[in-house]
C-alpha cells in the first residue's frame, strides 16, 4: 500500500493483485476482466483515473495503461478523450445471435430471417443446373477469371440497390459478414479504431473483437448517425473509417436521409476515412435511395449480400471496392474464403440475370407488408419503429424495464426477442428497446401468437 491512504477514498474499483505474478500488467488485466465478468464492475461503471490506480497499487503508470489497453482491445472497456474509461455496456452481451439450434418451445422473433417464399424458385433453378451435362463443375474450385458474367449479375444487383459501379471493382465473398471481416482485416491493424452507430450489427462487434479493432460509438440525431458527431470522431478519436447500414439500419430500423448521406460522404473524403457500407437490407426498399458510396466512390466499400433479400442459405455477397483497396481486400477475402462456392455463385447469378430475383424480392415484400400490418394491429399503442417492407421492428419499451429484462421475461413466456444491450457499442447507454423479427415465425398464425404474448407483457408494464 502506498503512503497515501485510500481506506476511505471513493474509488469505483480497488483491485488486489499478487505482484509476484509476472508480467504484472497481465495479472491486473486478468483481475479487471474477472471483476467485469463476475459483476463486481457493472456495465457503465467509470474506472478510477489511471494515476489514482497507479498510486493505489504502487505501480508505474505505464503498467496501468497496458493493463487497461488489454481489456479495451477485448471490448470490455471503452475510453473516450476527456471523459475517462468505462466498463462497456456490451461487455457481457452475447454477440452470436443465431443459436446452434432453434430455441425449443419459443416462437422465434429474434433472428432476422426472411420468409421462405424464395425456396421453390431457387430449387427449380438448382434442378436445372444439375441436369446439365457438365454439372460436375459446380462442385470444383471456382476461378476468378471464369466469373466475368457473374460479375455482370453483381452489377445488376448493386445498381438495383442504388450504386453504379463496374466489373473491375467487383469481388465475391461468402456472405456479408465474411466481406466485413476481410475488409477490416485488410484495412486495419490491431488497436485501430473505426466508428459505428451506437447500436450496431453484432457481427461487426464480433469481428472487431477478434481482430482487436476498437469500435467508437458515433452519436445519433433524430435516429440517424450525426454528421457532426462523425466529424468530431475524425478529429478527436483517431478513427480510420466508419461502418454504416444506411437502409433499414440493424437494429433500429431507421433510414439515413439523402442529406446526411451526402454530408457523411463529404466528411469521409475530407478526412480520408473509408466507409464500409453494409447494403444487406437495401433491396427491401421498392425504390432504394442513392448509396453513400455514390457520393464518395473512392472511400466506399459497398457490400451487397443476398441473405435477407433472397434466402439466408445463399451465402454470397458482392463487394464493390475502390481501386486502391481492391488488392488488399481481395487477398484478405482469398485467405478467409479460400474460394466462393461455384454452385452458389452460379445459382445466384442465374437467378439475377433471369430477373427471377425481382419476382422473389416482390413476393418477399408482399409477405413482409402483410406481416407488418399484423404487427401494427397488435402493437398500435406502442412505439414500434420500422416501415412496412422491413423484416424487423425496433420496439421501444414502456415503463422502466430494460431490454435485457424484457428479453428474459418474453423468453419465459415463449417468445424470443433481442434486447438493445446485444447491439450497443462501447460506453453508449442502451435504449430500453428490443428488436422484433417479424418474418422469422413460420407462419402468420405463429407471428400473431407471438404478438399476442408480447402485447400482454407490454400491458403489464403500463
GROMACS .gro file of C-alpha atoms in nm:
model
  462
    1UNK     CA    1   0.000   0.000   0.000
    2UNK     CA    2   0.145   0.342  -0.089
    3UNK     CA    3   0.199   0.620   0.159
    4UNK     CA    4  -0.132   0.787   0.070
    5UNK     CA    5  -0.431   0.626   0.246
    6UNK     CA    6  -0.716   0.500   0.027
    7UNK     CA    7  -0.921   0.337   0.303
    8UNK     CA    8  -1.197   0.598   0.292
    9UNK     CA    9  -1.121   0.727  -0.057
   10UNK     CA   10  -1.411   0.682  -0.303
   11UNK     CA   11  -1.287   0.461  -0.587
   12UNK     CA   12  -1.514   0.253  -0.809
   13UNK     CA   13  -1.254  -0.025  -0.828
   14UNK     CA   14  -0.995  -0.124  -0.567
   15UNK     CA   15  -0.821  -0.431  -0.707
   16UNK     CA   16  -0.598  -0.661  -0.506
   17UNK     CA   17  -0.335  -0.844  -0.709
   18UNK     CA   18  -0.039  -1.074  -0.649
   19UNK     CA   19   0.260  -0.871  -0.765
   20UNK     CA   20   0.482  -1.181  -0.770
   21UNK     CA   21   0.300  -1.297  -1.084
   22UNK     CA   22   0.470  -1.153  -1.389
   23UNK     CA   23   0.406  -0.963  -1.603
   24UNK     CA   24   0.208  -0.753  -1.360
   25UNK     CA   25   0.004  -0.574  -1.626
   26UNK     CA   26  -0.140  -0.908  -1.742
   27UNK     CA   27  -0.224  -1.004  -1.383
   28UNK     CA   28  -0.404  -0.673  -1.337
   29UNK     CA   29  -0.582  -0.710  -1.672
   30UNK     CA   30  -0.693  -1.060  -1.571
   31UNK     CA   31  -0.833  -0.930  -1.242
   32UNK     CA   32  -1.017  -0.650  -1.420
   33UNK     CA   33  -1.168  -0.895  -1.671
   34UNK     CA   34  -1.285  -1.129  -1.395
   35UNK     CA   35  -1.440  -0.844  -1.197
   36UNK     CA   36  -1.634  -0.737  -1.507
   37UNK     CA   37  -1.747  -1.090  -1.594
   38UNK     CA   38  -1.843  -1.165  -1.232
   39UNK     CA   39  -2.049  -0.848  -1.194
   40UNK     CA   40  -1.818  -0.673  -0.947
   41UNK     CA   41  -1.790  -0.393  -1.204
   42UNK     CA   42  -2.120  -0.327  -1.381
   43UNK     CA   43  -2.157  -0.200  -1.739
   44UNK     CA   44  -2.127   0.178  -1.748
   45UNK     CA   45  -1.904   0.198  -1.440
   46UNK     CA   46  -1.636   0.466  -1.471
   47UNK     CA   47  -1.295   0.337  -1.364
   48UNK     CA   48  -1.067   0.548  -1.142
   49UNK     CA   49  -0.816   0.764  -1.329
   50UNK     CA   50  -0.503   0.573  -1.423
   51UNK     CA   51  -0.282   0.783  -1.196
   52UNK     CA   52  -0.505   0.706  -0.898
   53UNK     CA   53  -0.492   0.333  -0.973
   54UNK     CA   54  -0.114   0.355  -1.008
   55UNK     CA   55  -0.090   0.532  -0.672
   56UNK     CA   56  -0.331   0.290  -0.506
   57UNK     CA   57  -0.146  -0.020  -0.629
   58UNK     CA   58   0.201   0.139  -0.605
   59UNK     CA   59   0.269   0.062  -0.970
   60UNK     CA   60   0.405   0.252  -1.266
   61UNK     CA   61   0.151   0.444  -1.473
   62UNK     CA   62   0.267   0.252  -1.782
   63UNK     CA   63   0.170  -0.077  -1.616
   64UNK     CA   64  -0.181   0.050  -1.552
   65UNK     CA   65  -0.210   0.181  -1.908
   66UNK     CA   66  -0.101  -0.153  -2.059
   67UNK     CA   67  -0.348  -0.346  -1.841
   68UNK     CA   68  -0.640  -0.124  -1.939
   69UNK     CA   69  -0.538  -0.143  -2.304
   70UNK     CA   70  -0.555  -0.524  -2.295
   71UNK     CA   71  -0.914  -0.509  -2.169
   72UNK     CA   72  -1.004  -0.230  -2.410
   73UNK     CA   73  -0.892  -0.441  -2.707
   74UNK     CA   74  -1.114  -0.723  -2.581
   75UNK     CA   75  -1.412  -0.487  -2.591
   76UNK     CA   76  -1.451  -0.485  -2.212
   77UNK     CA   77  -1.365  -0.117  -2.170
   78UNK     CA   78  -1.438   0.197  -2.366
   79UNK     CA   79  -1.220   0.506  -2.334
   80UNK     CA   80  -1.304   0.849  -2.463
   81UNK     CA   81  -1.091   1.161  -2.460
   82UNK     CA   82  -1.186   1.395  -2.177
   83UNK     CA   83  -1.443   1.157  -2.027
   84UNK     CA   84  -1.238   0.870  -1.889
   85UNK     CA   85  -1.255   0.490  -1.911
   86UNK     CA   86  -1.580   0.298  -1.863
   87UNK     CA   87  -1.687  -0.065  -1.849
   88UNK     CA   88  -1.853  -0.116  -2.187
   89UNK     CA   89  -2.228  -0.161  -2.186
   90UNK     CA   90  -2.181  -0.450  -2.426
   91UNK     CA   91  -1.907  -0.617  -2.223
   92UNK     CA   92  -2.137  -0.902  -2.122
   93UNK     CA   93  -2.361  -0.915  -2.428
   94UNK     CA   94  -2.387  -1.223  -2.645
   95UNK     CA   95  -2.290  -1.119  -2.997
   96UNK     CA   96  -2.372  -1.455  -3.150
   97UNK     CA   97  -2.741  -1.407  -3.214
   98UNK     CA   98  -2.824  -1.717  -3.416
   99UNK     CA   99  -2.809  -2.013  -3.180
  100UNK     CA  100  -2.672  -2.352  -3.286
  101UNK     CA  101  -3.022  -2.497  -3.263
  102UNK     CA  102  -3.363  -2.337  -3.293
  103UNK     CA  103  -3.489  -2.241  -2.945
  104UNK     CA  104  -3.726  -2.510  -2.824
  105UNK     CA  105  -4.076  -2.406  -2.716
  106UNK     CA  106  -4.002  -2.049  -2.827
  107UNK     CA  107  -4.157  -1.850  -3.110
  108UNK     CA  108  -3.853  -1.720  -3.296
  109UNK     CA  109  -3.876  -1.341  -3.324
  110UNK     CA  110  -3.512  -1.268  -3.257
  111UNK     CA  111  -3.302  -1.370  -3.558
  112UNK     CA  112  -3.353  -1.157  -3.872
  113UNK     CA  113  -3.475  -1.425  -4.110
  114UNK     CA  114  -3.677  -1.352  -4.424
  115UNK     CA  115  -3.982  -1.563  -4.506
  116UNK     CA  116  -3.932  -1.878  -4.713
  117UNK     CA  117  -4.104  -1.752  -5.031
  118UNK     CA  118  -3.784  -1.787  -5.238
  119UNK     CA  119  -3.715  -2.153  -5.171
  120UNK     CA  120  -3.923  -2.305  -5.452
  121UNK     CA  121  -3.788  -2.090  -5.740
  122UNK     CA  122  -3.433  -2.146  -5.617
  123UNK     CA  123  -3.497  -2.520  -5.604
  124UNK     CA  124  -3.622  -2.522  -5.965
  125UNK     CA  125  -3.319  -2.323  -6.079
  126UNK     CA  126  -3.087  -2.561  -5.895
  127UNK     CA  127  -3.254  -2.868  -6.051
  128UNK     CA  128  -3.199  -2.722  -6.398
  129UNK     CA  129  -2.831  -2.666  -6.323
  130UNK     CA  130  -2.778  -3.022  -6.201
  131UNK     CA  131  -2.939  -3.168  -6.513
  132UNK     CA  132  -2.676  -3.010  -6.738
  133UNK     CA  133  -2.415  -3.245  -6.884
  134UNK     CA  134  -2.122  -3.062  -6.721
  135UNK     CA  135  -2.286  -3.030  -6.380
  136UNK     CA  136  -1.970  -3.157  -6.205
  137UNK     CA  137  -1.806  -2.815  -6.248
  138UNK     CA  138  -2.034  -2.672  -5.979
  139UNK     CA  139  -1.855  -2.893  -5.725
  140UNK     CA  140  -1.498  -2.796  -5.809
  141UNK     CA  141  -1.288  -2.491  -5.729
  142UNK     CA  142  -1.401  -2.159  -5.873
  143UNK     CA  143  -1.155  -1.935  -6.057
  144UNK     CA  144  -1.191  -1.558  -6.062
  145UNK     CA  145  -1.128  -1.539  -6.438
  146UNK     CA  146  -1.421  -1.767  -6.510
  147UNK     CA  147  -1.676  -1.548  -6.332
  148UNK     CA  148  -1.698  -1.243  -6.558
  149UNK     CA  149  -2.064  -1.290  -6.645
  150UNK     CA  150  -2.138  -1.348  -6.274
  151UNK     CA  151  -1.985  -1.006  -6.209
  152UNK     CA  152  -2.238  -0.866  -6.455
  153UNK     CA  153  -2.504  -1.014  -6.226
  154UNK     CA  154  -2.335  -0.843  -5.932
  155UNK     CA  155  -2.352  -0.509  -6.115
  156UNK     CA  156  -2.724  -0.561  -6.170
  157UNK     CA  157  -2.793  -0.622  -5.801
  158UNK     CA  158  -2.573  -0.335  -5.686
  159UNK     CA  159  -2.736  -0.096  -5.934
  160UNK     CA  160  -3.075  -0.213  -5.804
  161UNK     CA  161  -2.958  -0.105  -5.458
  162UNK     CA  162  -2.867   0.250  -5.562
  163UNK     CA  163  -2.498   0.233  -5.659
  164UNK     CA  164  -2.333   0.241  -6.001
  165UNK     CA  165  -2.002   0.057  -6.042
  166UNK     CA  166  -1.810  -0.150  -6.299
  167UNK     CA  167  -1.694  -0.512  -6.313
  168UNK     CA  168  -1.330  -0.425  -6.242
  169UNK     CA  169  -1.435  -0.315  -5.892
  170UNK     CA  170  -1.627  -0.635  -5.803
  171UNK     CA  171  -1.514  -0.902  -5.556
  172UNK     CA  172  -1.706  -1.205  -5.426
  173UNK     CA  173  -1.739  -1.310  -5.062
  174UNK     CA  174  -1.908  -1.592  -4.872
  175UNK     CA  175  -2.172  -1.362  -4.727
  176UNK     CA  176  -2.180  -1.009  -4.591
  177UNK     CA  177  -2.016  -1.087  -4.256
  178UNK     CA  178  -1.727  -1.251  -4.436
  179UNK     CA  179  -1.687  -0.939  -4.651
  180UNK     CA  180  -1.683  -0.716  -4.342
  181UNK     CA  181  -1.420  -0.937  -4.179
  182UNK     CA  182  -1.196  -0.928  -4.486
  183UNK     CA  183  -1.231  -0.550  -4.515
  184UNK     CA  184  -1.136  -0.488  -4.152
  185UNK     CA  185  -0.853  -0.742  -4.167
  186UNK     CA  186  -0.704  -0.572  -4.473
  187UNK     CA  187  -0.754  -0.206  -4.381
  188UNK     CA  188  -0.696  -0.211  -4.004
  189UNK     CA  189  -0.423  -0.318  -3.764
  190UNK     CA  190  -0.476  -0.435  -3.403
  191UNK     CA  191  -0.555  -0.129  -3.193
  192UNK     CA  192  -0.701   0.072  -3.483
  193UNK     CA  193  -1.041   0.237  -3.438
  194UNK     CA  194  -1.348   0.261  -3.655
  195UNK     CA  195  -1.675   0.444  -3.598
  196UNK     CA  196  -2.023   0.292  -3.597
  197UNK     CA  197  -2.375   0.377  -3.479
  198UNK     CA  198  -2.414   0.345  -3.102
  199UNK     CA  199  -2.638   0.043  -3.166
  200UNK     CA  200  -2.499  -0.171  -3.447
  201UNK     CA  201  -2.486  -0.512  -3.612
  202UNK     CA  202  -2.345  -0.761  -3.356
  203UNK     CA  203  -2.148  -0.938  -3.628
  204UNK     CA  204  -1.936  -0.624  -3.663
  205UNK     CA  205  -1.863  -0.631  -3.290
  206UNK     CA  206  -1.762  -0.997  -3.305
  207UNK     CA  207  -1.528  -0.939  -3.599
  208UNK     CA  208  -1.374  -0.627  -3.445
  209UNK     CA  209  -1.308  -0.806  -3.115
  210UNK     CA  210  -1.143  -1.096  -3.300
  211UNK     CA  211  -0.915  -0.855  -3.489
  212UNK     CA  212  -0.854  -0.627  -3.186
  213UNK     CA  213  -1.012  -0.335  -3.371
  214UNK     CA  214  -1.194  -0.090  -3.145
  215UNK     CA  215  -1.540   0.043  -3.231
  216UNK     CA  216  -1.609   0.406  -3.141
  217UNK     CA  217  -1.981   0.483  -3.100
  218UNK     CA  218  -2.098   0.776  -3.314
  219UNK     CA  219  -2.392   0.963  -3.163
  220UNK     CA  220  -2.725   0.994  -3.338
  221UNK     CA  221  -2.963   1.280  -3.407
  222UNK     CA  222  -3.325   1.201  -3.499
  223UNK     CA  223  -3.238   0.829  -3.510
  224UNK     CA  224  -2.964   0.884  -3.771
  225UNK     CA  225  -2.587   0.895  -3.740
  226UNK     CA  226  -2.495   1.256  -3.670
  227UNK     CA  227  -2.254   1.403  -3.929
  228UNK     CA  228  -2.127   1.643  -3.661
  229UNK     CA  229  -2.053   1.351  -3.428
  230UNK     CA  230  -1.878   1.170  -3.713
  231UNK     CA  231  -1.659   1.473  -3.784
  232UNK     CA  232  -1.582   1.506  -3.412
  233UNK     CA  233  -1.467   1.142  -3.409
  234UNK     CA  234  -1.248   1.206  -3.715
  235UNK     CA  235  -1.078   1.494  -3.534
  236UNK     CA  236  -1.057   1.356  -3.178
  237UNK     CA  237  -1.098   0.978  -3.169
  238UNK     CA  238  -0.833   0.875  -3.422
  239UNK     CA  239  -1.071   0.660  -3.628
  240UNK     CA  240  -0.974   0.521  -3.969
  241UNK     CA  241  -1.322   0.474  -4.110
  242UNK     CA  242  -1.687   0.402  -4.035
  243UNK     CA  243  -1.936   0.119  -4.070
  244UNK     CA  244  -2.284   0.211  -4.190
  245UNK     CA  245  -2.616   0.040  -4.260
  246UNK     CA  246  -2.791   0.330  -4.438
  247UNK     CA  247  -3.110   0.144  -4.528
  248UNK     CA  248  -3.317  -0.023  -4.260
  249UNK     CA  249  -3.045   0.004  -4.001
  250UNK     CA  250  -2.997  -0.305  -3.786
  251UNK     CA  251  -3.133  -0.296  -3.517
  252UNK     CA  252  -3.316   0.040  -3.506
  253UNK     CA  253  -3.494   0.005  -3.845
  254UNK     CA  254  -3.411   0.367  -3.936
  255UNK     CA  255  -3.306   0.503  -4.275
  256UNK     CA  256  -3.027   0.754  -4.336
  257UNK     CA  257  -3.157   1.062  -4.519
  258UNK     CA  258  -3.011   1.166  -4.854
  259UNK     CA  259  -2.882   1.488  -4.697
  260UNK     CA  260  -2.693   1.300  -4.427
  261UNK     CA  261  -2.560   1.051  -4.682
  262UNK     CA  262  -2.409   1.339  -4.878
  263UNK     CA  263  -2.269   1.509  -4.567
  264UNK     CA  264  -2.116   1.192  -4.422
  265UNK     CA  265  -1.960   1.114  -4.761
  266UNK     CA  266  -1.812   1.464  -4.778
  267UNK     CA  267  -1.665   1.431  -4.428
  268UNK     CA  268  -1.517   1.090  -4.517
  269UNK     CA  269  -1.347   1.245  -4.820
  270UNK     CA  270  -1.223   1.543  -4.617
  271UNK     CA  271  -1.057   1.322  -4.352
  272UNK     CA  272  -0.970   1.031  -4.584
  273UNK     CA  273  -1.193   0.785  -4.397
  274UNK     CA  274  -1.303   0.458  -4.553
  275UNK     CA  275  -1.675   0.374  -4.543
  276UNK     CA  276  -1.794   0.015  -4.506
  277UNK     CA  277  -2.147   0.038  -4.643
  278UNK     CA  278  -2.350  -0.268  -4.547
  279UNK     CA  279  -2.633  -0.290  -4.801
  280UNK     CA  280  -2.786  -0.607  -4.655
  281UNK     CA  281  -3.133  -0.451  -4.638
  282UNK     CA  282  -3.112  -0.216  -4.935
  283UNK     CA  283  -3.320  -0.437  -5.167
  284UNK     CA  284  -3.610  -0.440  -4.920
  285UNK     CA  285  -3.696  -0.089  -5.042
  286UNK     CA  286  -3.905  -0.069  -5.356
  287UNK     CA  287  -3.718   0.247  -5.458
  288UNK     CA  288  -3.377   0.248  -5.283
  289UNK     CA  289  -3.206   0.579  -5.208
  290UNK     CA  290  -2.863   0.651  -5.359
  291UNK     CA  291  -2.588   0.465  -5.177
  292UNK     CA  292  -2.348   0.661  -4.956
  293UNK     CA  293  -2.070   0.523  -5.176
  294UNK     CA  294  -2.222   0.703  -5.477
  295UNK     CA  295  -2.122   1.033  -5.311
  296UNK     CA  296  -1.774   0.909  -5.214
  297UNK     CA  297  -1.676   0.630  -5.457
  298UNK     CA  298  -1.309   0.643  -5.359
  299UNK     CA  299  -1.393   0.593  -4.990
  300UNK     CA  300  -1.676   0.341  -5.002
  301UNK     CA  301  -1.662  -0.037  -4.976
  302UNK     CA  302  -2.014  -0.136  -5.078
  303UNK     CA  303  -2.133  -0.481  -4.963
  304UNK     CA  304  -2.447  -0.627  -5.123
  305UNK     CA  305  -2.540  -0.960  -4.964
  306UNK     CA  306  -2.829  -1.184  -5.064
  307UNK     CA  307  -2.920  -1.348  -4.732
  308UNK     CA  308  -3.201  -1.109  -4.634
  309UNK     CA  309  -3.335  -1.020  -4.980
  310UNK     CA  310  -3.338  -1.368  -5.138
  311UNK     CA  311  -3.252  -1.655  -4.899
  312UNK     CA  312  -3.035  -1.686  -4.585
  313UNK     CA  313  -2.871  -2.005  -4.712
  314UNK     CA  314  -2.744  -1.827  -5.024
  315UNK     CA  315  -2.411  -1.739  -4.865
  316UNK     CA  316  -2.288  -1.490  -5.120
  317UNK     CA  317  -2.207  -1.120  -5.119
  318UNK     CA  318  -2.094  -0.888  -5.394
  319UNK     CA  319  -1.838  -0.629  -5.285
  320UNK     CA  320  -1.769  -0.313  -5.485
  321UNK     CA  321  -1.434  -0.167  -5.381
  322UNK     CA  322  -1.230   0.138  -5.487
  323UNK     CA  323  -0.917   0.058  -5.688
  324UNK     CA  324  -0.682   0.149  -5.402
  325UNK     CA  325  -0.847  -0.107  -5.172
  326UNK     CA  326  -0.901  -0.386  -5.423
  327UNK     CA  327  -0.573  -0.573  -5.385
  328UNK     CA  328  -0.559  -0.587  -5.002
  329UNK     CA  329  -0.929  -0.677  -4.969
  330UNK     CA  330  -0.901  -0.935  -5.247
  331UNK     CA  331  -0.609  -1.102  -5.067
  332UNK     CA  332  -0.795  -1.098  -4.737
  333UNK     CA  333  -1.105  -1.250  -4.899
  334UNK     CA  334  -0.894  -1.526  -5.051
  335UNK     CA  335  -0.728  -1.604  -4.719
  336UNK     CA  336  -1.063  -1.608  -4.536
  337UNK     CA  337  -1.270  -1.771  -4.813
  338UNK     CA  338  -1.019  -1.986  -5.000
  339UNK     CA  339  -1.287  -1.962  -5.270
  340UNK     CA  340  -1.652  -1.883  -5.314
  341UNK     CA  341  -1.872  -2.185  -5.387
  342UNK     CA  342  -1.915  -2.213  -5.768
  343UNK     CA  343  -2.254  -2.374  -5.707
  344UNK     CA  344  -2.390  -2.082  -5.504
  345UNK     CA  345  -2.225  -1.820  -5.726
  346UNK     CA  346  -2.382  -1.972  -6.039
  347UNK     CA  347  -2.721  -2.020  -5.873
  348UNK     CA  348  -2.725  -1.657  -5.761
  349UNK     CA  349  -2.611  -1.525  -6.098
  350UNK     CA  350  -2.873  -1.720  -6.293
  351UNK     CA  351  -3.144  -1.610  -6.052
  352UNK     CA  352  -3.041  -1.247  -6.101
  353UNK     CA  353  -2.978  -1.239  -6.476
  354UNK     CA  354  -3.307  -1.419  -6.547
  355UNK     CA  355  -3.482  -1.149  -6.342
  356UNK     CA  356  -3.620  -1.419  -6.110
  357UNK     CA  357  -3.468  -1.227  -5.822
  358UNK     CA  358  -3.705  -0.936  -5.889
  359UNK     CA  359  -4.002  -1.170  -5.852
  360UNK     CA  360  -3.852  -1.321  -5.537
  361UNK     CA  361  -3.799  -0.977  -5.385
  362UNK     CA  362  -4.153  -0.878  -5.483
  363UNK     CA  363  -4.302  -1.185  -5.311
  364UNK     CA  364  -4.085  -1.124  -5.003
  365UNK     CA  365  -4.207  -0.763  -4.996
  366UNK     CA  366  -4.572  -0.866  -5.021
  367UNK     CA  367  -4.529  -1.118  -4.738
  368UNK     CA  368  -4.346  -0.861  -4.527
  369UNK     CA  369  -4.611  -0.592  -4.579
  370UNK     CA  370  -4.878  -0.840  -4.475
  371UNK     CA  371  -4.684  -0.928  -4.160
  372UNK     CA  372  -4.621  -0.563  -4.074
  373UNK     CA  373  -4.993  -0.496  -4.096
  374UNK     CA  374  -5.044  -0.763  -3.831
  375UNK     CA  375  -4.771  -0.606  -3.616
  376UNK     CA  376  -4.934  -0.264  -3.646
  377UNK     CA  377  -5.267  -0.414  -3.546
  378UNK     CA  378  -5.134  -0.560  -3.222
  379UNK     CA  379  -4.871  -0.303  -3.126
  380UNK     CA  380  -5.052   0.016  -3.230
  381UNK     CA  381  -5.042   0.151  -2.873
  382UNK     CA  382  -4.662   0.136  -2.859
  383UNK     CA  383  -4.367   0.294  -3.041
  384UNK     CA  384  -4.252   0.028  -3.284
  385UNK     CA  385  -4.010   0.177  -3.537
  386UNK     CA  386  -3.981   0.044  -3.891
  387UNK     CA  387  -4.152   0.055  -4.228
  388UNK     CA  388  -4.395  -0.180  -4.397
  389UNK     CA  389  -4.123  -0.351  -4.603
  390UNK     CA  390  -3.883  -0.419  -4.315
  391UNK     CA  391  -3.830  -0.769  -4.176
  392UNK     CA  392  -3.782  -0.648  -3.818
  393UNK     CA  393  -3.907  -0.370  -3.591
  394UNK     CA  394  -3.747  -0.173  -3.307
  395UNK     CA  395  -3.988  -0.180  -3.013
  396UNK     CA  396  -3.939   0.092  -2.752
  397UNK     CA  397  -4.043  -0.036  -2.411
  398UNK     CA  398  -4.285   0.143  -2.177
  399UNK     CA  399  -4.217   0.187  -1.806
  400UNK     CA  400  -3.867   0.136  -1.667
  401UNK     CA  401  -3.790  -0.218  -1.779
  402UNK     CA  402  -3.463  -0.267  -1.968
  403UNK     CA  403  -3.429  -0.454  -2.293
  404UNK     CA  404  -3.241  -0.736  -2.120
  405UNK     CA  405  -3.514  -0.777  -1.860
  406UNK     CA  406  -3.788  -0.778  -2.124
  407UNK     CA  407  -3.597  -1.030  -2.338
  408UNK     CA  408  -3.578  -1.262  -2.038
  409UNK     CA  409  -3.947  -1.221  -1.949
  410UNK     CA  410  -4.052  -1.272  -2.313
  411UNK     CA  411  -3.849  -1.594  -2.333
  412UNK     CA  412  -4.008  -1.719  -2.012
  413UNK     CA  413  -4.344  -1.665  -2.183
  414UNK     CA  414  -4.249  -1.838  -2.507
  415UNK     CA  415  -4.117  -1.564  -2.739
  416UNK     CA  416  -3.757  -1.492  -2.839
  417UNK     CA  417  -3.671  -1.124  -2.898
  418UNK     CA  418  -3.334  -0.948  -2.877
  419UNK     CA  419  -3.253  -0.669  -2.633
  420UNK     CA  420  -3.083  -0.341  -2.720
  421UNK     CA  421  -2.794  -0.444  -2.494
  422UNK     CA  422  -2.691  -0.702  -2.755
  423UNK     CA  423  -2.634  -0.425  -3.011
  424UNK     CA  424  -2.492  -0.138  -2.805
  425UNK     CA  425  -2.137  -0.016  -2.870
  426UNK     CA  426  -1.883   0.074  -2.603
  427UNK     CA  427  -1.993   0.314  -2.331
  428UNK     CA  428  -2.313   0.415  -2.513
  429UNK     CA  429  -2.621   0.377  -2.297
  430UNK     CA  430  -2.854   0.115  -2.449
  431UNK     CA  431  -3.208   0.217  -2.531
  432UNK     CA  432  -3.489   0.046  -2.344
  433UNK     CA  433  -3.586  -0.147  -2.655
  434UNK     CA  434  -3.591  -0.486  -2.824
  435UNK     CA  435  -3.561  -0.594  -3.184
  436UNK     CA  436  -3.860  -0.796  -3.302
  437UNK     CA  437  -3.809  -1.006  -3.614
  438UNK     CA  438  -4.145  -1.036  -3.785
  439UNK     CA  439  -4.053  -1.276  -4.067
  440UNK     CA  440  -3.879  -1.538  -3.854
  441UNK     CA  441  -4.206  -1.704  -3.735
  442UNK     CA  442  -4.302  -1.991  -3.967
  443UNK     CA  443  -4.647  -1.852  -4.044
  444UNK     CA  444  -4.878  -1.555  -3.996
  445UNK     CA  445  -5.056  -1.757  -3.728
  446UNK     CA  446  -4.735  -1.811  -3.535
  447UNK     CA  447  -4.647  -1.441  -3.571
  448UNK     CA  448  -4.990  -1.348  -3.438
  449UNK     CA  449  -4.947  -1.585  -3.144
  450UNK     CA  450  -4.613  -1.423  -3.058
  451UNK     CA  451  -4.758  -1.072  -3.084
  452UNK     CA  452  -5.044  -1.163  -2.851
  453UNK     CA  453  -4.789  -1.267  -2.589
  454UNK     CA  454  -4.577  -0.954  -2.638
  455UNK     CA  455  -4.883  -0.727  -2.618
  456UNK     CA  456  -4.989  -0.890  -2.291
  457UNK     CA  457  -4.641  -0.840  -2.144
  458UNK     CA  458  -4.633  -0.476  -2.257
  459UNK     CA  459  -4.974  -0.411  -2.099
  460UNK     CA  460  -4.842  -0.545  -1.770
  461UNK     CA  461  -4.568  -0.282  -1.779
  462UNK     CA  462  -4.805   0.014  -1.809
   0.00000   0.00000   0.00000
